[in-house]
PDB file of C-alpha atoms in Angstrom:
ATOM      1  CA  UNK E 547     -40.718-143.739  75.701  1.00 65.00           C
ATOM      2  CA  UNK E 548     -42.717-145.869  73.336  1.00 75.00           C
ATOM      3  CA  UNK E 549     -40.041-147.178  70.976  1.00 81.00           C
ATOM      4  CA  UNK E 550     -40.291-150.494  69.168  1.00 83.00           C
ATOM      5  CA  UNK E 551     -36.733-151.789  69.504  1.00 85.00           C
ATOM      6  CA  UNK E 552     -37.343-154.473  66.865  1.00 83.00           C
ATOM      7  CA  UNK E 553     -38.000-151.740  64.286  1.00 80.00           C
ATOM      8  CA  UNK E 554     -34.653-150.128  65.076  1.00 79.00           C
ATOM      9  CA  UNK E 555     -32.228-152.921  65.965  1.00 80.00           C
ATOM     10  CA  UNK E 556     -30.821-155.466  63.531  1.00 79.00           C
ATOM     11  CA  UNK E 557     -30.300-158.013  66.336  1.00 82.00           C
ATOM     12  CA  UNK E 558     -32.811-160.734  67.183  1.00 86.00           C
ATOM     13  CA  UNK E 559     -33.159-163.399  69.870  1.00 84.00           C
ATOM     14  CA  UNK E 560     -30.954-164.734  71.353  1.00 85.00           C
ATOM     15  CA  UNK E 561     -28.610-161.823  70.649  1.00 85.00           C
ATOM     16  CA  UNK E 562     -30.935-158.864  71.189  1.00 93.00           C
ATOM     17  CA  UNK E 563     -29.753-157.741  74.620  1.00 96.00           C
ATOM     18  CA  UNK E 564     -31.800-154.603  75.286  1.00 96.00           C
ATOM     19  CA  UNK E 565     -35.451-154.379  76.256  1.00 96.00           C
ATOM     20  CA  UNK E 566     -36.555-150.780  76.722  1.00 95.00           C
ATOM     21  CA  UNK E 567     -35.437-147.231  75.904  1.00 94.00           C
ATOM     22  CA  UNK E 568     -36.399-144.837  78.693  1.00 94.00           C
ATOM     23  CA  UNK E 569     -34.497-141.709  77.616  1.00 94.00           C
ATOM     24  CA  UNK E 570     -33.151-140.637  74.254  1.00 92.00           C
ATOM     25  CA  UNK E 571     -31.516-137.577  72.789  1.00 93.00           C
ATOM     26  CA  UNK E 572     -30.259-138.043  69.245  1.00 89.00           C
ATOM     27  CA  UNK E 573     -26.433-138.100  69.077  1.00 88.00           C
ATOM     28  CA  UNK E 574     -26.173-137.042  72.724  1.00 94.00           C
ATOM     29  CA  UNK E 575     -27.425-139.653  75.195  1.00 96.00           C
ATOM     30  CA  UNK E 576     -29.627-142.668  75.807  1.00 95.00           C
ATOM     31  CA  UNK E 577     -30.849-144.551  78.856  1.00 97.00           C
ATOM     32  CA  UNK E 578     -31.699-148.168  78.095  1.00 97.00           C
ATOM     33  CA  UNK E 579     -32.804-151.171  80.179  1.00 98.00           C
ATOM     34  CA  UNK E 580     -31.936-154.821  79.872  1.00 98.00           C
ATOM     35  CA  UNK E 581     -33.959-157.192  82.026  1.00 98.00           C
ATOM     36  CA  UNK E 582     -31.545-159.953  82.993  1.00 98.00           C
ATOM     37  CA  UNK E 583     -33.618-163.140  83.019  1.00 96.00           C
ATOM     38  CA  UNK E 584     -33.238-166.645  84.409  1.00 94.00           C
ATOM     39  CA  UNK E 585     -34.450-167.880  81.001  1.00 93.00           C
ATOM     40  CA  UNK E 586     -31.375-166.726  79.069  1.00 93.00           C
ATOM     41  CA  UNK E 587     -29.120-169.391  77.496  1.00 92.00           C
ATOM     42  CA  UNK E 588     -25.970-168.443  79.456  1.00 93.00           C
ATOM     43  CA  UNK E 589     -27.570-169.007  82.888  1.00 93.00           C
ATOM     44  CA  UNK E 590     -27.066-172.774  83.030  1.00 91.00           C
ATOM     45  CA  UNK E 591     -23.351-172.531  82.261  1.00 92.00           C
ATOM     46  CA  UNK E 592     -22.084-169.236  83.796  1.00 91.00           C
ATOM     47  CA  UNK E 593     -22.072-170.455  86.593  1.00 90.00           C
ATOM     48  CA  UNK E 594     -24.484-173.338  87.354  1.00 87.00           C
ATOM     49  CA  UNK E 595     -24.341-172.841  91.127  1.00 92.00           C
ATOM     50  CA  UNK E 596     -24.427-169.008  91.074  1.00 94.00           C
ATOM     51  CA  UNK E 597     -25.263-167.495  87.665  1.00 96.00           C
ATOM     52  CA  UNK E 598     -23.852-164.060  86.811  1.00 97.00           C
ATOM     53  CA  UNK E 599     -24.379-162.097  83.606  1.00 97.00           C
ATOM     54  CA  UNK E 600     -21.173-162.557  81.551  1.00 97.00           C
ATOM     55  CA  UNK E 601     -19.041-159.447  81.106  1.00 97.00           C
ATOM     56  CA  UNK E 602     -18.715-159.978  77.367  1.00 96.00           C
ATOM     57  CA  UNK E 603     -22.524-159.975  77.045  1.00 97.00           C
ATOM     58  CA  UNK E 604     -22.674-156.846  79.198  1.00 98.00           C
ATOM     59  CA  UNK E 605     -20.294-155.122  76.772  1.00 97.00           C
ATOM     60  CA  UNK E 606     -22.553-156.204  73.890  1.00 96.00           C
ATOM     61  CA  UNK E 607     -25.642-154.912  75.739  1.00 97.00           C
ATOM     62  CA  UNK E 608     -23.874-151.582  76.348  1.00 97.00           C
ATOM     63  CA  UNK E 609     -23.017-151.442  72.652  1.00 95.00           C
ATOM     64  CA  UNK E 610     -26.611-152.099  71.641  1.00 94.00           C
ATOM     65  CA  UNK E 611     -27.803-149.472  74.132  1.00 95.00           C
ATOM     66  CA  UNK E 612     -25.350-146.972  72.645  1.00 94.00           C
ATOM     67  CA  UNK E 613     -26.760-147.674  69.206  1.00 88.00           C
ATOM     68  CA  UNK E 614     -30.106-146.251  70.293  1.00 89.00           C
ATOM     69  CA  UNK E 615     -28.749-142.702  70.432  1.00 87.00           C
ATOM     70  CA  UNK E 616     -27.459-142.959  66.860  1.00 83.00           C
ATOM     71  CA  UNK E 617     -30.973-142.913  65.423  1.00 80.00           C
ATOM     72  CA  UNK E 618     -33.299-139.952  65.153  1.00 80.00           C
ATOM     73  CA  UNK E 619     -36.573-141.654  66.146  1.00 76.00           C
ATOM     74  CA  UNK E 620     -38.745-138.890  64.699  1.00 76.00           C
ATOM     75  CA  UNK E 621     -37.376-139.296  61.161  1.00 77.00           C
ATOM     76  CA  UNK E 622     -35.822-142.801  61.488  1.00 66.00           C
ATOM     77  CA  UNK E 623     -32.689-141.186  59.990  1.00 64.00           C
ATOM     78  CA  UNK E 624     -29.697-143.571  59.952  1.00 63.00           C
ATOM     79  CA  UNK E 625     -31.815-146.575  60.988  1.00 63.00           C
ATOM     80  CA  UNK E 626     -30.323-148.590  58.119  1.00 69.00           C
ATOM     81  CA  UNK E 627     -26.739-147.989  59.248  1.00 74.00           C
ATOM     82  CA  UNK E 628     -24.806-150.578  61.213  1.00 79.00           C
ATOM     83  CA  UNK E 629     -22.567-149.730  64.152  1.00 84.00           C
ATOM     84  CA  UNK E 630     -19.538-152.019  64.281  1.00 89.00           C
ATOM     85  CA  UNK E 631     -17.691-152.179  67.582  1.00 92.00           C
ATOM     86  CA  UNK E 632     -14.016-151.512  66.874  1.00 95.00           C
ATOM     87  CA  UNK E 633     -12.553-150.762  70.296  1.00 96.00           C
ATOM     88  CA  UNK E 634     -13.317-151.217  73.981  1.00 97.00           C
ATOM     89  CA  UNK E 635     -11.534-148.816  76.326  1.00 96.00           C
ATOM     90  CA  UNK E 636     -11.455-148.358  80.090  1.00 95.00           C
ATOM     91  CA  UNK E 637     -13.825-151.257  80.731  1.00 97.00           C
ATOM     92  CA  UNK E 638     -14.382-152.054  84.402  1.00 98.00           C
ATOM     93  CA  UNK E 639     -16.734-154.595  85.951  1.00 98.00           C
ATOM     94  CA  UNK E 640     -17.418-153.362  89.455  1.00 98.00           C
ATOM     95  CA  UNK E 641     -20.196-155.603  90.768  1.00 98.00           C
ATOM     96  CA  UNK E 642     -21.758-158.821  89.450  1.00 97.00           C
ATOM     97  CA  UNK E 643     -25.152-158.761  87.731  1.00 98.00           C
ATOM     98  CA  UNK E 644     -27.508-161.625  88.587  1.00 98.00           C
ATOM     99  CA  UNK E 645     -30.609-162.975  86.852  1.00 97.00           C
ATOM    100  CA  UNK E 646     -33.656-161.033  87.994  1.00 97.00           C
ATOM    101  CA  UNK E 647     -31.786-157.713  87.770  1.00 98.00           C
ATOM    102  CA  UNK E 648     -32.774-154.623  85.829  1.00 98.00           C
ATOM    103  CA  UNK E 649     -29.563-153.429  84.157  1.00 98.00           C
ATOM    104  CA  UNK E 650     -29.781-149.711  83.376  1.00 98.00           C
ATOM    105  CA  UNK E 651     -27.263-148.386  80.853  1.00 98.00           C
ATOM    106  CA  UNK E 652     -26.632-144.648  80.658  1.00 98.00           C
ATOM    107  CA  UNK E 653     -24.893-143.826  77.382  1.00 98.00           C
ATOM    108  CA  UNK E 654     -23.303-140.500  76.530  1.00 98.00           C
ATOM    109  CA  UNK E 655     -21.677-139.451  73.250  1.00 96.00           C
ATOM    110  CA  UNK E 656     -18.121-138.341  73.923  1.00 96.00           C
ATOM    111  CA  UNK E 657     -17.022-137.523  70.411  1.00 94.00           C
ATOM    112  CA  UNK E 658     -17.807-137.982  66.761  1.00 89.00           C
ATOM    113  CA  UNK E 659     -14.636-138.755  64.834  1.00 85.00           C
ATOM    114  CA  UNK E 660     -15.273-137.718  61.213  1.00 83.00           C
ATOM    115  CA  UNK E 661     -18.415-139.243  59.668  1.00 79.00           C
ATOM    116  CA  UNK E 662     -17.530-142.858  60.356  1.00 88.00           C
ATOM    117  CA  UNK E 663     -16.557-143.213  64.024  1.00 92.00           C
ATOM    118  CA  UNK E 664     -18.144-142.357  67.352  1.00 92.00           C
ATOM    119  CA  UNK E 665     -16.909-142.652  70.918  1.00 96.00           C
ATOM    120  CA  UNK E 666     -19.433-143.400  73.679  1.00 97.00           C
ATOM    121  CA  UNK E 667     -19.186-143.640  77.468  1.00 98.00           C
ATOM    122  CA  UNK E 668     -21.510-146.047  79.262  1.00 98.00           C
ATOM    123  CA  UNK E 669     -22.236-146.378  82.971  1.00 98.00           C
ATOM    124  CA  UNK E 670     -24.303-149.446  83.892  1.00 98.00           C
ATOM    125  CA  UNK E 671     -26.202-149.716  87.156  1.00 98.00           C
ATOM    126  CA  UNK E 672     -28.472-152.110  89.022  1.00 98.00           C
ATOM    127  CA  UNK E 673     -30.655-150.581  91.745  1.00 98.00           C
ATOM    128  CA  UNK E 674     -28.674-147.318  91.359  1.00 97.00           C
ATOM    129  CA  UNK E 675     -25.443-149.189  92.191  1.00 98.00           C
ATOM    130  CA  UNK E 676     -22.699-148.973  89.574  1.00 98.00           C
ATOM    131  CA  UNK E 677     -21.897-152.403  88.092  1.00 98.00           C
ATOM    132  CA  UNK E 678     -19.789-151.530  85.024  1.00 98.00           C
ATOM    133  CA  UNK E 679     -18.304-148.661  83.038  1.00 98.00           C
ATOM    134  CA  UNK E 680     -16.646-148.496  79.666  1.00 97.00           C
ATOM    135  CA  UNK E 681     -15.886-146.421  76.602  1.00 98.00           C
ATOM    136  CA  UNK E 682     -16.761-147.936  73.240  1.00 97.00           C
ATOM    137  CA  UNK E 683     -15.731-146.833  69.769  1.00 96.00           C
ATOM    138  CA  UNK E 684     -17.948-147.726  66.804  1.00 93.00           C
ATOM    139  CA  UNK E 685     -17.520-147.531  63.062  1.00 92.00           C
ATOM    140  CA  UNK E 686     -20.746-146.559  61.284  1.00 86.00           C
ATOM    141  CA  UNK E 687     -21.551-148.044  57.884  1.00 84.00           C
TER     142      UNK E 687
END
């Protein structure tokens, strides 16, 4: 898909943690890539001898990936809304993610709770191997 993430996302470097949308179905699902780089600020401190992508940043990346399915790209409907993370459920880190990896996040809408809240399930993989799963709840404003 040819989507300019900078037109959609409010985040900017160093906190923009997604790079490419490869699948998208409005309010249903999204498949998003984050290229984990050796040039990122966390690498030198987490951990200097064997850097791994921090779990808290992975949760943020999964949240940003989830945000992609909340926008209708054809009309840009809801692109001015913000999604605020209000709850993290069932989060599991299964395998470490190293610099040089392509983190693929498969997001699926589980439920829309009135007009303000959504619940999303994310499965993250590297080389088709599951590295993390979680359910996130967002408030939309």
